[in-house]
Coordinates of C-alpha atoms in Angstrom, one line a residue:
X1 CA -48.1 -237.6 -77.8
X2 CA -45.6 -236.0 -75.5
X3 CA -46.2 -236.6 -71.8
X4 CA -43.9 -234.0 -70.2
X5 CA -42.9 -230.4 -70.8
X6 CA -39.5 -231.6 -71.8
X7 CA -40.9 -234.0 -74.3
X8 CA -43.2 -231.3 -75.8
X9 CA -40.3 -228.9 -76.2
X10 CA -38.2 -231.6 -77.8
X11 CA -41.0 -232.5 -80.2
X12 CA -41.4 -228.9 -81.2
X13 CA -37.6 -228.5 -81.7
X14 CA -37.4 -231.8 -83.6
X15 CA -40.1 -230.6 -86.0
X16 CA -38.4 -227.3 -86.7
X17 CA -35.1 -229.1 -87.1
X18 CA -36.5 -231.4 -89.7
X19 CA -37.8 -228.3 -91.7
X20 CA -34.5 -226.3 -91.6
X21 CA -31.9 -226.7 -94.3
X22 CA -29.3 -224.3 -92.9
X23 CA -26.5 -226.4 -91.4
X24 CA -25.7 -223.8 -88.7
X25 CA -29.4 -223.7 -87.6
X26 CA -29.6 -227.5 -87.5
X27 CA -26.5 -227.5 -85.3
X28 CA -28.1 -225.0 -82.9
X29 CA -31.4 -226.9 -82.8
X30 CA -29.6 -230.2 -82.2
X31 CA -27.5 -228.6 -79.4
X32 CA -30.6 -227.1 -77.8
X33 CA -32.2 -230.6 -77.8
X34 CA -29.2 -232.1 -76.2
X35 CA -29.2 -229.4 -73.5
X36 CA -32.8 -230.1 -72.9
X37 CA -32.1 -233.8 -72.5
X38 CA -29.4 -232.8 -69.9
X39 CA -31.9 -230.7 -68.0
X40 CA -34.4 -233.5 -68.0
X41 CA -31.8 -236.0 -66.7
X42 CA -30.9 -233.6 -63.9
X43 CA -34.5 -233.1 -62.9
X44 CA -35.1 -236.8 -62.9
X45 CA -32.1 -237.4 -60.7
X46 CA -33.2 -234.7 -58.3
X47 CA -36.7 -236.2 -58.1
X48 CA -35.3 -239.6 -57.5
X49 CA -33.0 -238.2 -54.7
X50 CA -36.1 -236.6 -53.1
X51 CA -38.0 -239.8 -53.3
X52 CA -35.2 -241.5 -51.3
X53 CA -35.0 -238.9 -48.6
X54 CA -37.1 -239.0 -45.5
X55 CA -38.8 -235.5 -45.2
X56 CA -40.8 -234.0 -42.4
X57 CA -44.4 -233.2 -43.3
X58 CA -43.8 -229.5 -43.7
X59 CA -40.9 -229.9 -46.1
X60 CA -42.8 -232.4 -48.1
X61 CA -45.8 -230.1 -48.3
X62 CA -43.6 -227.2 -49.5
X63 CA -41.9 -229.3 -52.2
X64 CA -45.3 -230.6 -53.4
X65 CA -46.6 -227.0 -53.7
X66 CA -43.5 -226.0 -55.7
X67 CA -44.1 -229.0 -58.0
X68 CA -41.0 -231.0 -57.0
X69 CA -43.0 -233.8 -55.5
X70 CA -46.3 -235.4 -56.5

């Protein structure tokens, strides 16, 4: 079962891609999945960078409220 929003979206797109027979639509779905992977990699890199930075309490609280930190 998917754990993240990215994984959920990819699972949904993968299911549709498997059901589609039109080559142009398959290409578009595959491209969308690749772009989704790129976005996930960028978010992961951003989260890792935030984990490595020393933040003051106020900045950390703001980032937690926005969902960037846990």
